[in-house]
Coordinates of C-alpha atoms in Angstrom, one line a residue:
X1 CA -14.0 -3.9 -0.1
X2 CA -12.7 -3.6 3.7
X3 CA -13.5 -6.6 6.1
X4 CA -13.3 -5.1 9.9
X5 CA -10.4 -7.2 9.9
X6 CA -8.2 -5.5 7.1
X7 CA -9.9 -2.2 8.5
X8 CA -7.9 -3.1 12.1
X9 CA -5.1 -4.5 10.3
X10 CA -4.5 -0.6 8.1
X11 CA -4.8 1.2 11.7
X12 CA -2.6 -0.8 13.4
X13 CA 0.6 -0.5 10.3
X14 CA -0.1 3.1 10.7
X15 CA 0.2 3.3 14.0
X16 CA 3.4 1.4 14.0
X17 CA 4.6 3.6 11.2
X18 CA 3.7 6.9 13.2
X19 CA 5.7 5.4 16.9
X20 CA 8.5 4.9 14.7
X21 CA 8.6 8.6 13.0
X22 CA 8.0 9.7 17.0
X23 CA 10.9 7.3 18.0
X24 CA 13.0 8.3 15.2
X25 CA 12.4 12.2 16.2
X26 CA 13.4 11.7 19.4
X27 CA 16.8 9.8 18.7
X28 CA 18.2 12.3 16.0
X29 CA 17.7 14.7 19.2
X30 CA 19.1 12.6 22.2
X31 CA 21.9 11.7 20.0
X32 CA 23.6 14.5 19.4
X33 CA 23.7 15.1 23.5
X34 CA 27.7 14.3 24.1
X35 CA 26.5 12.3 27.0
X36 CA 24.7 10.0 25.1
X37 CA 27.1 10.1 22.5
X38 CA 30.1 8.9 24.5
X39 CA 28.3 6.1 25.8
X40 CA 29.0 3.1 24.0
X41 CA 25.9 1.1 25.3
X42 CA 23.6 4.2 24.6
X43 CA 25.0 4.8 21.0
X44 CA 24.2 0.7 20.7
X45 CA 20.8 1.1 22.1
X46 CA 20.2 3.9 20.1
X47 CA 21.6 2.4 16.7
X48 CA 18.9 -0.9 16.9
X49 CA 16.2 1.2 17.5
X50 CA 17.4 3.4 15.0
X51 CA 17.9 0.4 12.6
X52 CA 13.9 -0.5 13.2
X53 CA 12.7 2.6 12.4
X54 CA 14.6 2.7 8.8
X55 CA 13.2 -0.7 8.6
X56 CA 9.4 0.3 9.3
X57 CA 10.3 3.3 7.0
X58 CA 11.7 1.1 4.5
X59 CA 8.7 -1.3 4.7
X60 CA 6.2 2.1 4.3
X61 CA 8.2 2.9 1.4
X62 CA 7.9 -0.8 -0.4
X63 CA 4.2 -0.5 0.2
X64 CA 3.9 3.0 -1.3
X65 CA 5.9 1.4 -4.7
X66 CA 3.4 -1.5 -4.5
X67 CA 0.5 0.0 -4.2
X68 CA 0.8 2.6 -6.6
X69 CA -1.0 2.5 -10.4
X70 CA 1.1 4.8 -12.9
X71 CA 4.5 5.1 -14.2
X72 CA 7.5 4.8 -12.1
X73 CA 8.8 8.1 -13.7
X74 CA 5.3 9.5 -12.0
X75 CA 6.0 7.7 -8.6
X76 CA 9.6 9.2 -8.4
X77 CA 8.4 13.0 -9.0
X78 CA 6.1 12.7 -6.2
X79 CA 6.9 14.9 -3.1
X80 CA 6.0 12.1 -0.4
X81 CA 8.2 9.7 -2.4
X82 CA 11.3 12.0 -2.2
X83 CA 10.9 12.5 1.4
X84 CA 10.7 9.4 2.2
X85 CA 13.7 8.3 -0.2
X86 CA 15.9 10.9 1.2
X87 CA 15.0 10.4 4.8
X88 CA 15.7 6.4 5.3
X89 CA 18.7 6.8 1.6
X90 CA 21.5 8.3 4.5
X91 CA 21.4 5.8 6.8
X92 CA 21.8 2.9 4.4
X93 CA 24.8 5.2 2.7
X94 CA 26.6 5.7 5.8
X95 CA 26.0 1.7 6.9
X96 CA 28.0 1.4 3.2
X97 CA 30.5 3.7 3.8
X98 CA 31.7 2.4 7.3
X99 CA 31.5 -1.0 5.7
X100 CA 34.1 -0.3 2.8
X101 CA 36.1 2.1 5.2
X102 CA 36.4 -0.8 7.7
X103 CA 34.7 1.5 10.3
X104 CA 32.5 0.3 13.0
X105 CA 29.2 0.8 12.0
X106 CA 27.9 1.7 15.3
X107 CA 30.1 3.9 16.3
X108 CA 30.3 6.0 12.8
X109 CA 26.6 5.9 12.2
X110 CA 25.8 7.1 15.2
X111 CA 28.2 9.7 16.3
X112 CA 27.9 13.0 15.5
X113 CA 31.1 14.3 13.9
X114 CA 33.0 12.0 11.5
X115 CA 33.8 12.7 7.6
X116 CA 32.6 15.7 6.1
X117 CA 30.2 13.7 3.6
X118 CA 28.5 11.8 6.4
X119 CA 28.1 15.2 8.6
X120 CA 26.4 16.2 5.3
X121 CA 24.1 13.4 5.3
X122 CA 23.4 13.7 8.1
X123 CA 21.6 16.9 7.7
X124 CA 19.3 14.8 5.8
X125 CA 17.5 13.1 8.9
X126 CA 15.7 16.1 9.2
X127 CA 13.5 15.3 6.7
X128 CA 11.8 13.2 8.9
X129 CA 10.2 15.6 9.9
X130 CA 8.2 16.4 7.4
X131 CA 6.9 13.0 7.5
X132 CA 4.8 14.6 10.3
X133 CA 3.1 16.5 7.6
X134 CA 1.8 13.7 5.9
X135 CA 0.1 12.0 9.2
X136 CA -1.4 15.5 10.1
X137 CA -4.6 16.6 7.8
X138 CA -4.5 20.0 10.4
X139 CA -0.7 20.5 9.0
X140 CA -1.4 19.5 5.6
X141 CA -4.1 22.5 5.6
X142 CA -2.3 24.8 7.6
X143 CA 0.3 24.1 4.1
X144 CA -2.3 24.6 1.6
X145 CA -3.3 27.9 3.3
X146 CA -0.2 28.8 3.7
X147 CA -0.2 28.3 -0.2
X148 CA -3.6 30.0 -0.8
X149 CA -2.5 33.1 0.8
X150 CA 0.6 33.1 -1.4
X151 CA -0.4 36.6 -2.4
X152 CA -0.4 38.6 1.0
X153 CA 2.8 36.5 2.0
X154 CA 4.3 38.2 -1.1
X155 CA 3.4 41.6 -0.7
X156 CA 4.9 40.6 2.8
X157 CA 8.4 40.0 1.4
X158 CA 7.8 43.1 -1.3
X159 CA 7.4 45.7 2.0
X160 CA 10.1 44.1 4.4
X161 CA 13.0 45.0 2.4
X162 CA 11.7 48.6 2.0
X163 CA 10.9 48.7 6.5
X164 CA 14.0 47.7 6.6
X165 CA 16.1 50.1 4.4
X166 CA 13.9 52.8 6.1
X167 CA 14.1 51.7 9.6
X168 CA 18.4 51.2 9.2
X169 CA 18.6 54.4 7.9
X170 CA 17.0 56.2 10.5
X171 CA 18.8 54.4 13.0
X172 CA 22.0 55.1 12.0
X173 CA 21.6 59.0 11.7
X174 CA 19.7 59.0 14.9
X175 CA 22.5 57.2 16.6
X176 CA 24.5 59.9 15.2
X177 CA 23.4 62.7 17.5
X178 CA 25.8 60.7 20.3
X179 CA 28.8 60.0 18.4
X180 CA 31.8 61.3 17.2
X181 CA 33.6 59.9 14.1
X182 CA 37.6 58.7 14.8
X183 CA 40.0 57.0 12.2
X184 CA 37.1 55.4 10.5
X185 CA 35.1 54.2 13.6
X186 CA 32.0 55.8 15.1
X187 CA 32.2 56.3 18.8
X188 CA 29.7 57.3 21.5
X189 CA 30.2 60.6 23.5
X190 CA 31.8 58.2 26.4
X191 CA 34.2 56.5 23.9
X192 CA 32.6 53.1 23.6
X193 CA 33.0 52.1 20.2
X194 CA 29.0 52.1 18.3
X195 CA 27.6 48.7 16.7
X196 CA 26.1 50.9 14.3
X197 CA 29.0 51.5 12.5
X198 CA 26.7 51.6 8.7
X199 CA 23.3 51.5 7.4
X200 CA 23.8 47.7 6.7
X201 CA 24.8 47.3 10.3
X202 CA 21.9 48.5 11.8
X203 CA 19.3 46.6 9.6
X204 CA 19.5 43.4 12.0
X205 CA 18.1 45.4 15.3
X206 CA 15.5 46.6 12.4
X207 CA 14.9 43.2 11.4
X208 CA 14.5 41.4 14.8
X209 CA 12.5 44.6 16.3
X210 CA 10.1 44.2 12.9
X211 CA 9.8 40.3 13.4
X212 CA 9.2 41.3 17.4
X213 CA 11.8 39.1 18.4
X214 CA 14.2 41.3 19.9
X215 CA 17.5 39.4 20.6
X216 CA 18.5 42.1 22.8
X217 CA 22.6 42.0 21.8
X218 CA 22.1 45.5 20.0
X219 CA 19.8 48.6 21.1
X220 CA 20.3 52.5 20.3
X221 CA 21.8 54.3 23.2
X222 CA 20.3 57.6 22.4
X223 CA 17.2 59.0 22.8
X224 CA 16.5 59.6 19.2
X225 CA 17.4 56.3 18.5
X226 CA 15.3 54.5 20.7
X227 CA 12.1 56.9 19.1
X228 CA 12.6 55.3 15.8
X229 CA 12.9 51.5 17.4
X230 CA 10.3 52.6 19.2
X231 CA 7.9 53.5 15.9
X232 CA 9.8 50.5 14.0
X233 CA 7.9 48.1 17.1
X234 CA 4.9 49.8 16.3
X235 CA 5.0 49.0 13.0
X236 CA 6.1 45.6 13.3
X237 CA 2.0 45.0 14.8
X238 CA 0.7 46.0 11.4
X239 CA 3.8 44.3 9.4
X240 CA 2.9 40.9 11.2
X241 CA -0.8 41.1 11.3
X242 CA -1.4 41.5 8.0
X243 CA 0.0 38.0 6.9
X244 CA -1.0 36.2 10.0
X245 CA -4.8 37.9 9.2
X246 CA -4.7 35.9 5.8
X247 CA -3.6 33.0 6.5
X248 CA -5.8 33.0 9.7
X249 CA -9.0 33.4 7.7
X250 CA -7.9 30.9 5.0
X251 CA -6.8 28.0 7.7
X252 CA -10.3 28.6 9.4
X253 CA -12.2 28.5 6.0
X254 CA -10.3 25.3 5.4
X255 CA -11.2 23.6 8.4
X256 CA -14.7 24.6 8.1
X257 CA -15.0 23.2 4.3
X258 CA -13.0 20.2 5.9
X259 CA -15.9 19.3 9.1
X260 CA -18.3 19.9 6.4
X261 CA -17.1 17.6 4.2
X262 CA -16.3 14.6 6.8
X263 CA -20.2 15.3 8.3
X264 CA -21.8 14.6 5.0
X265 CA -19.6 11.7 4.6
X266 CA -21.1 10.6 8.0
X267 CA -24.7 11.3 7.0
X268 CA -24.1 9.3 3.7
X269 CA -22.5 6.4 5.5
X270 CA -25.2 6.6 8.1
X271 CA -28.1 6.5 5.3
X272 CA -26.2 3.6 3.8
X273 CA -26.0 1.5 7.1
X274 CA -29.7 2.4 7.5
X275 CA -30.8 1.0 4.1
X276 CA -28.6 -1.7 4.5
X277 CA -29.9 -2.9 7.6
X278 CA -33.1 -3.1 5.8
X279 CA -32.2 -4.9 2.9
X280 CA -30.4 -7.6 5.1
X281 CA -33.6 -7.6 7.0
X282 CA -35.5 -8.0 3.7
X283 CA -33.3 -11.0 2.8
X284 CA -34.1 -12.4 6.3
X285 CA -37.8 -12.8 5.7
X286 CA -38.0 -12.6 1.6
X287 CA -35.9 -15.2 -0.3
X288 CA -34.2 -16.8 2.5
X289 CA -30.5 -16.6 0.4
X290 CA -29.0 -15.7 3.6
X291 CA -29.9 -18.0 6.7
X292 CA -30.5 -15.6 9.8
X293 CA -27.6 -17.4 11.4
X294 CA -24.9 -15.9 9.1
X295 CA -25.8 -12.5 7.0
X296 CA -23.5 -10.3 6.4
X297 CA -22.6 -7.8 8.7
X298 CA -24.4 -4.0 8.7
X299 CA -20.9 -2.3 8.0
X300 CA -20.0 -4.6 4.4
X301 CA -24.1 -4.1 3.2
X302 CA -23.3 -0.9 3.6
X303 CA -20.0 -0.7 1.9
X304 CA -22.0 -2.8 -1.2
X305 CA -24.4 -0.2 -1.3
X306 CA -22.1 2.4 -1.5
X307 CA -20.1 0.7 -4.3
X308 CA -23.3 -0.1 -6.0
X309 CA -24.1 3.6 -5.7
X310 CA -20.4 4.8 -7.6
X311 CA -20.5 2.2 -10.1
X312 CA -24.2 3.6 -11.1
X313 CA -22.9 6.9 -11.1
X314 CA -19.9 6.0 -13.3
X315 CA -22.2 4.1 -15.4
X316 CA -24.8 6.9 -15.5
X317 CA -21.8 9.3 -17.0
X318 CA -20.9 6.6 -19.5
X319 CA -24.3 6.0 -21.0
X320 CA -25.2 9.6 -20.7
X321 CA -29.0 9.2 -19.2
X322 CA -29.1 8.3 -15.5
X323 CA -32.9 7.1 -16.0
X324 CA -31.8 4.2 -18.0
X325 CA -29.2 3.3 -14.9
X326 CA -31.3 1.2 -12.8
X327 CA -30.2 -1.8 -10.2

């Protein structure tokens, strides 16, 4: 059972946890500015702050070992364990590898180029990120439906390749109607050599004008050419609102069964303070166990009684007659 004060004492570790991931963010990004980098006081400043954070991680990471009931073989497999391995395991590898190279740590942990190996590790700060994921219940079910609507997303990936064979092809003969072929190089009517010099060639101005990104380095020239970007645009409405509509309706559904869930928890905790306050009230006047100077608080009569409440359920499955479950 939570007192208030181990209650405080949970918000305030993950509070420090989440300003560290924040702080942590934000250094892998100022870091690599080669302003920052070339300041030694900066990369210094940088590297303690750094150092903390993998501490706090580290610490987050003890805890989870600690607290966790199973098999270590189970604890390893676990998704949040590997993320959290493999985003504090770099920077204690490249603290090692400076130390046996004779290499100042400060300088080669925090700069940004160095051995290939480390540049690789590197890469592995990112995971932080995800970190993010596991403090966000709006993230984690944007995941699951993400996951739920693994069906649409498929058919998604099933029709893209075949927009985008279709799409190139067209391109590239359209484009044709202005050109003129020369020593194996396509040419427009003015003599400007064509970036659509093959189907294959063409599919990224189908790809980006599908995603509705449009980069804008590559567009058709002639007016046949721009007709078929122009229906391939068109398209790209229906190609992106099909997956967006899915995982749309399942995020929403998600967040609905989530509110739901989180008010009838409320209502049940609510009930719970309520009988509690009269059973402490009961004590008061009844037996007298508990002087009126020091009865327990609302919020732990409340946690009994919900504890109480499990345990007969529990005990109710066990026995297999709920009737003969009584206290």
């Amino acid at each position: 059972m939570f007192t208030n004060q181990h209650k405080t004492f949970v918000i305030n570790t993950s509070t420090a946890f989440s300003v560290a991931l924040l702080v942590s963010i934000a250094l892998l990004c100022v870091g690599t500015i080669p302003a920052v980098a070339a300041d030694p006081y900066l990369r210094a400043v940088f590297f303690v702050l750094n150092f903390i954070s993998i501490l706090i991680f580290s610490a987050e990471l003890a805890i989870d070992c600690i607290v966790f009931r199973g098999p270590w073989s189970a604890l390893v497999l676990e998704p949040v364990f590997i993320i959290d391995f493999l985003a504090i395991f770099p920077f204690y590898l490249e603290v090692l590898i400076a130390i046996v190279l004779g290499h100042d740590i400060i300088t080669s942990v925090g700069s940004v180029s160095g051995l290939a190996v480390l540049r690789v590790l590197r890469l592995f700060r990112i995971l932080r990120l995800l970190k993010v994921v596991e403090r966000s219940e709006k993230l984690r079910l944007l995941g699951t439906a993400v996951l739920a609507s693994s069906d649409g997303i498929a058919v998604l990936f099933l029709v893209s390749p075949l927009l985008v064979c279709f799409f190139g092809t067209l391109t590239f003969y359209a484009e044709q109607t202005d050109e003129y072929f020369k020593d194996g190089v396509w040419y427009y009517s003015d003599g400007t050599v064509s970036p659509f010099q093959s189907i294959p060639d063409c599919f990224w101005l189908t790809i980006v004008t599908l995603t509705t990104v449009g980069y804008g380095d590559v567009a058709p020239r002639t007016t046949a050419g721009r007709l078929v970007s122009a229906a391939n645009a068109l398209i790209a409405l229906i190609f992106l609102a099909f997956p967006l509509t899915i995982i749309t309706s399942q995020y929403s559904k998600l967040i609905t069964d989530a509110e739901a869930r989180a008010k009838r928890k409320k209502e049940k905790k609510a009930a719970a303070a309520k009988s509690a306050a009269a059973f402490t009230e009961q004590v008061r006047r009844g037996s007298g166990v508990l002087p009126p100077s020091a009865p327990f608080s609302v919020d732990e009569a409340a946690e009994i009684l919900m504890e109480l409440d499990k345990l007969r359920s529990r005990l109710a499955k066990i026995v297999g007659r709920p009737e003969d479950v009584q206290f």
